[in-house]
Short mmCIF file of C-alpha atoms in Angstrom, two decimals:
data_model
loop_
_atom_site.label_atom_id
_atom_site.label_comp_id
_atom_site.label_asym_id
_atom_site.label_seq_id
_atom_site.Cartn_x
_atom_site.Cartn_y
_atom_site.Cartn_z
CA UNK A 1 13.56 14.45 -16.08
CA UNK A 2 16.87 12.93 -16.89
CA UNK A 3 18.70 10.47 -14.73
CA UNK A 4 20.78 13.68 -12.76
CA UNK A 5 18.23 15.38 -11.81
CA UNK A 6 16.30 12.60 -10.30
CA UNK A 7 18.76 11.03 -8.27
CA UNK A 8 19.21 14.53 -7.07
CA UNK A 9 15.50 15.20 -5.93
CA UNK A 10 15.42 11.70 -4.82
CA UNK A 11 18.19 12.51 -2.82
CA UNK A 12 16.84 15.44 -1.36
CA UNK A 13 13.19 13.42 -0.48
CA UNK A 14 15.67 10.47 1.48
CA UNK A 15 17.41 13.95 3.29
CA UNK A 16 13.93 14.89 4.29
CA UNK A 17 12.80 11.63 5.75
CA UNK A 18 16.14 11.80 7.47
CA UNK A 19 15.34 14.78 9.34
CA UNK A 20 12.07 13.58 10.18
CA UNK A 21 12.97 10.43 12.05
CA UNK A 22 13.30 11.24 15.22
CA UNK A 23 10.12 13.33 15.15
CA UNK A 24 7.12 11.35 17.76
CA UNK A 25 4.30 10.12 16.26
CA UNK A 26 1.91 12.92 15.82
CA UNK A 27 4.58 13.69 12.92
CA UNK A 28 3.58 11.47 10.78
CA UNK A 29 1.61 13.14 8.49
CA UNK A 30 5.57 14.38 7.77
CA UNK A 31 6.14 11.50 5.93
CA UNK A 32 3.59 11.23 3.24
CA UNK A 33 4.60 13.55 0.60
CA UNK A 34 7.91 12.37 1.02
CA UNK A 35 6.46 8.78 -0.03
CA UNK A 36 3.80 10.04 -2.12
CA UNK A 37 7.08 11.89 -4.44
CA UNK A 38 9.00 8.51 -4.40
CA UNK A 39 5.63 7.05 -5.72
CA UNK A 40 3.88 9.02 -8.08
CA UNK A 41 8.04 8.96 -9.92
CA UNK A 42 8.29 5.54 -9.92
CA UNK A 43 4.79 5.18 -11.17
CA UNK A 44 3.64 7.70 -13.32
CA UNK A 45 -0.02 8.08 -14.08
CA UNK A 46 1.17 7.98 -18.00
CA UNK A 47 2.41 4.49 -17.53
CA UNK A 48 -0.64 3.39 -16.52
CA UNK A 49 -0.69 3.64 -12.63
CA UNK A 50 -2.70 5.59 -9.87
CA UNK A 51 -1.21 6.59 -6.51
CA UNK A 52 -4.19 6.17 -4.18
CA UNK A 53 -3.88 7.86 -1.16
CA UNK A 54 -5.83 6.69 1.79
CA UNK A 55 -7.69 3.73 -0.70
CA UNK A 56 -10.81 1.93 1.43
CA UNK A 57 -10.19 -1.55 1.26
CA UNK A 58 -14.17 -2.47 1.82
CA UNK A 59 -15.03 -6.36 3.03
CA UNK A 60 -15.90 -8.64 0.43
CA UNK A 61 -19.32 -10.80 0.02
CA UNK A 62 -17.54 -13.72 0.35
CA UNK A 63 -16.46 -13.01 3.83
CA UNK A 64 -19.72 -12.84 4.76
CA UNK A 65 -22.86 -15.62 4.60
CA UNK A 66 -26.61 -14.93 3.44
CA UNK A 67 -27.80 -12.52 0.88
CA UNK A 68 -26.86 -9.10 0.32
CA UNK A 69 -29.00 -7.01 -1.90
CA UNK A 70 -27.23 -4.06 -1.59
CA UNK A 71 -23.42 -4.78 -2.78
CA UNK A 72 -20.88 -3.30 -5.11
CA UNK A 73 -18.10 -4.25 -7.11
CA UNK A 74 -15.30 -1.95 -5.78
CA UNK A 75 -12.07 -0.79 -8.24
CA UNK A 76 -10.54 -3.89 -7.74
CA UNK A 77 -13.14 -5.94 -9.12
CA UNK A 78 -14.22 -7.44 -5.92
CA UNK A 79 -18.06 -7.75 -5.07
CA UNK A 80 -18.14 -5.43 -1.79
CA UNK A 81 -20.76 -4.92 1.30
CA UNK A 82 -22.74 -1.34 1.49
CA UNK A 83 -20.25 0.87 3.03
CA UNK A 84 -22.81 2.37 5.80
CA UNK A 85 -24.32 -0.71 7.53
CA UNK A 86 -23.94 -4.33 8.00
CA UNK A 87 -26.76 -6.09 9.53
CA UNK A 88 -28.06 -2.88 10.61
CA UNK A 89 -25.18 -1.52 12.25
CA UNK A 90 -22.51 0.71 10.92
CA UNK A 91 -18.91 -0.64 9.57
CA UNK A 92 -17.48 2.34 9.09
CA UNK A 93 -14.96 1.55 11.96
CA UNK A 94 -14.29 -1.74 10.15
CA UNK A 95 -12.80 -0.41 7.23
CA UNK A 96 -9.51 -1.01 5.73
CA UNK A 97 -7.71 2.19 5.03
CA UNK A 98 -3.81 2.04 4.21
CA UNK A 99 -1.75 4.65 3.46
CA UNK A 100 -1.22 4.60 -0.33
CA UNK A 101 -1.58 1.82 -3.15
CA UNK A 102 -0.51 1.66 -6.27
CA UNK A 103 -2.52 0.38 -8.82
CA UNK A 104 -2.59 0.16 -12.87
CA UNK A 105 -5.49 1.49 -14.58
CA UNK A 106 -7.65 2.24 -17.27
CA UNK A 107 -10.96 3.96 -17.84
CA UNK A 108 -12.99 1.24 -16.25
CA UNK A 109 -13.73 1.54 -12.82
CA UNK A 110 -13.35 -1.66 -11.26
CA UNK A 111 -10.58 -2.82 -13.09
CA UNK A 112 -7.98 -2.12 -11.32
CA UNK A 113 -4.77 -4.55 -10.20
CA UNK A 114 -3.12 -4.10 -6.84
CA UNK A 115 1.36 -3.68 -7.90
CA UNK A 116 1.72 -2.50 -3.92
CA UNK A 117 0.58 -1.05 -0.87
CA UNK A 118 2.63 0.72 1.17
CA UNK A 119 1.90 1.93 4.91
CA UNK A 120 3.63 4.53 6.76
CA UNK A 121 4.45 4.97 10.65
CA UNK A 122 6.90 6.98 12.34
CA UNK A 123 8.14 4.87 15.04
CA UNK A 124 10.97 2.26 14.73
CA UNK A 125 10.08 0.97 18.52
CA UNK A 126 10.82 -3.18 17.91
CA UNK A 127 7.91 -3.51 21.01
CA UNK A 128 5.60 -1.32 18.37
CA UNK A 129 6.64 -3.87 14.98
CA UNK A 130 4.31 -6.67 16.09
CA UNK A 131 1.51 -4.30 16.15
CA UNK A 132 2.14 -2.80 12.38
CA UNK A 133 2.70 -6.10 11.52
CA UNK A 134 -0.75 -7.35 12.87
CA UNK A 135 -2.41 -4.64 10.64
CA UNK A 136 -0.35 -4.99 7.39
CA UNK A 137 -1.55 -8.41 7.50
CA UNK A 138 -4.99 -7.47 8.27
CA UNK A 139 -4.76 -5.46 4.57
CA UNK A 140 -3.06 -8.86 2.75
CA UNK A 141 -6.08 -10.55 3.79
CA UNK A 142 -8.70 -8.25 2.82
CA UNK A 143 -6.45 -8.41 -0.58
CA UNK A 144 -6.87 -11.99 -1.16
CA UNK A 145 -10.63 -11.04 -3.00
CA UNK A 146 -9.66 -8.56 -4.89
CA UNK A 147 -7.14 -8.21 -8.21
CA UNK A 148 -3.69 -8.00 -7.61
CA UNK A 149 -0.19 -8.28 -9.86
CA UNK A 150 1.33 -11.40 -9.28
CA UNK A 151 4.45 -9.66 -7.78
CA UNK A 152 2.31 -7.12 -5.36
CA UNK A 153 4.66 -6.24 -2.94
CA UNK A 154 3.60 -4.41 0.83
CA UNK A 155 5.97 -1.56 2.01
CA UNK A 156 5.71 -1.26 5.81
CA UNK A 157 7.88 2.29 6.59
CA UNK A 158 8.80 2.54 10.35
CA UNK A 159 10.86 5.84 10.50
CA UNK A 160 14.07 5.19 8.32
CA UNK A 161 13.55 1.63 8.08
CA UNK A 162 11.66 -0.71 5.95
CA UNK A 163 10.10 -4.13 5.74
CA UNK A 164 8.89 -5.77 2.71
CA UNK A 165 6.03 -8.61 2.10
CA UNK A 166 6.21 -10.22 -2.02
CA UNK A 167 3.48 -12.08 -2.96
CA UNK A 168 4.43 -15.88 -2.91
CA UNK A 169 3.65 -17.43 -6.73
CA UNK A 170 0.28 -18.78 -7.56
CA UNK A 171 -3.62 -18.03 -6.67
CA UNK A 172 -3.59 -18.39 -3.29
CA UNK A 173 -2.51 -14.82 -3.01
CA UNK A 174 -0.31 -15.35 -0.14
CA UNK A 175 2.73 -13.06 1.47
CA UNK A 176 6.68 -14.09 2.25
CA UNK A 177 8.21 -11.59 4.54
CA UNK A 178 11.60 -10.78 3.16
CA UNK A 179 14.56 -11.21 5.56
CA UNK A 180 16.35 -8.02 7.29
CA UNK A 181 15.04 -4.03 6.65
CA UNK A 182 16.05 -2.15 4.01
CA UNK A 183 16.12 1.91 4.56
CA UNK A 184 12.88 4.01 3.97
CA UNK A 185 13.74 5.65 0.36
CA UNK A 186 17.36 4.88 0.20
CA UNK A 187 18.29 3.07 -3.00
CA UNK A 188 17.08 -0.56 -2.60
CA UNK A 189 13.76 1.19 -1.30
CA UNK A 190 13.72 2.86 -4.90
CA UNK A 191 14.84 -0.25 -6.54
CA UNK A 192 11.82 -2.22 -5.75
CA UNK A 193 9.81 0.60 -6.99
CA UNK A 194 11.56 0.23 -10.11
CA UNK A 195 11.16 -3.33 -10.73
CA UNK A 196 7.50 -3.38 -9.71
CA UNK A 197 6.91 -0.43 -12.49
CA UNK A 198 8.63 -2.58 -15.17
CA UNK A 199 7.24 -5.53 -14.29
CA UNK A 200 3.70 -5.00 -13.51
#
């Protein structure tokens, strides 16, 4: 696609998320393959990334004490508890399930690196931020076990606005909240994209 034609479709995907921002809640669902286009163009599978849509982040052994026959090692390299039961009881309602993340890839399965996760809501409410916030968090932590780029980044979209988490330098895998919002797939929205897909 050369560089016309995707500034216009981008164009037309930031037009469509403009029209959906007033829409309540039960909308939401609105939003995702207007993300999922901004995504799956600024990283293409034949670059060597996957847009996961909807990609269990599953609790890690070393969250947890005691032996554990039954693990895995999920895609991200991380030694994982049985997805049905913990102690007996289910954990289904304790996973982890963000909107998209972008990862690179190769054949193996669990070698996957986190380059960003990205997590969508419709409302802009300020009262409503400290909630999202509480949960994007929640997915940072359950990130700290598993392989990630050292300049992951976290998208948090509320309606036409969005706020952005980098990964601070060095292992202990933690996250800087960047001042101010930028807008939900305007041009510095697509400019982070960018620079994550050349510098992963």
């Amino acid at each position: 696609m050369n560089s016309a034609a995707l500034f216009q479709a981008l164009g037309w995907l930031r037009e469509r998320l403009a029209n959906r921002v007033a829409d309540p809640p039960r909308f939401e669902n609105s939003y995702y393959p207007i993300i999922c286009g901004m995504l799956t163009t600024a990283f293409p599978v034949e670059n060597g990334f996957l847009v996961k849509p909807q990609c269990i982040l599953r609790d890690s052994v070393s969250n947890h004490r005691g032996h554990h026959p039954h693990t895995s090692v999920d895609s991200f390299g991380d030694e994982v508890l049985p997805e049905k039961t913990l102690y007996g009881r289910s954990i289904e309602a304790q996973l982890l399930i963000p909107d998209y993340i972008v990862a690179e890839f190769t054949s193996n399965l669990t070698n996957d690196t986190i380059v960003c996760l990205v997590e969508i809501k419709t409302s802009p409410d300020p009262e409503e931020l400290p909630v999202y916030e509480k949960q994007v968090k929640g997915y940072q932590a359950s990130m700290k076990t598993k392989r990630q780029s050292p300049i992951a980044t976290t998208l948090l979209c509320t309606g036409g606005e969005t706020s952005v988490w980098k990964r601070r330098p060095g292992p202990a895998k933690e996250w800087a909240k960047q001042a101010g919002a930028i807008e939900t797939c305007g041009r510095p929205f697509w400019n982070i994209l960018m620079d994550l897909a050349s510098h992963a």
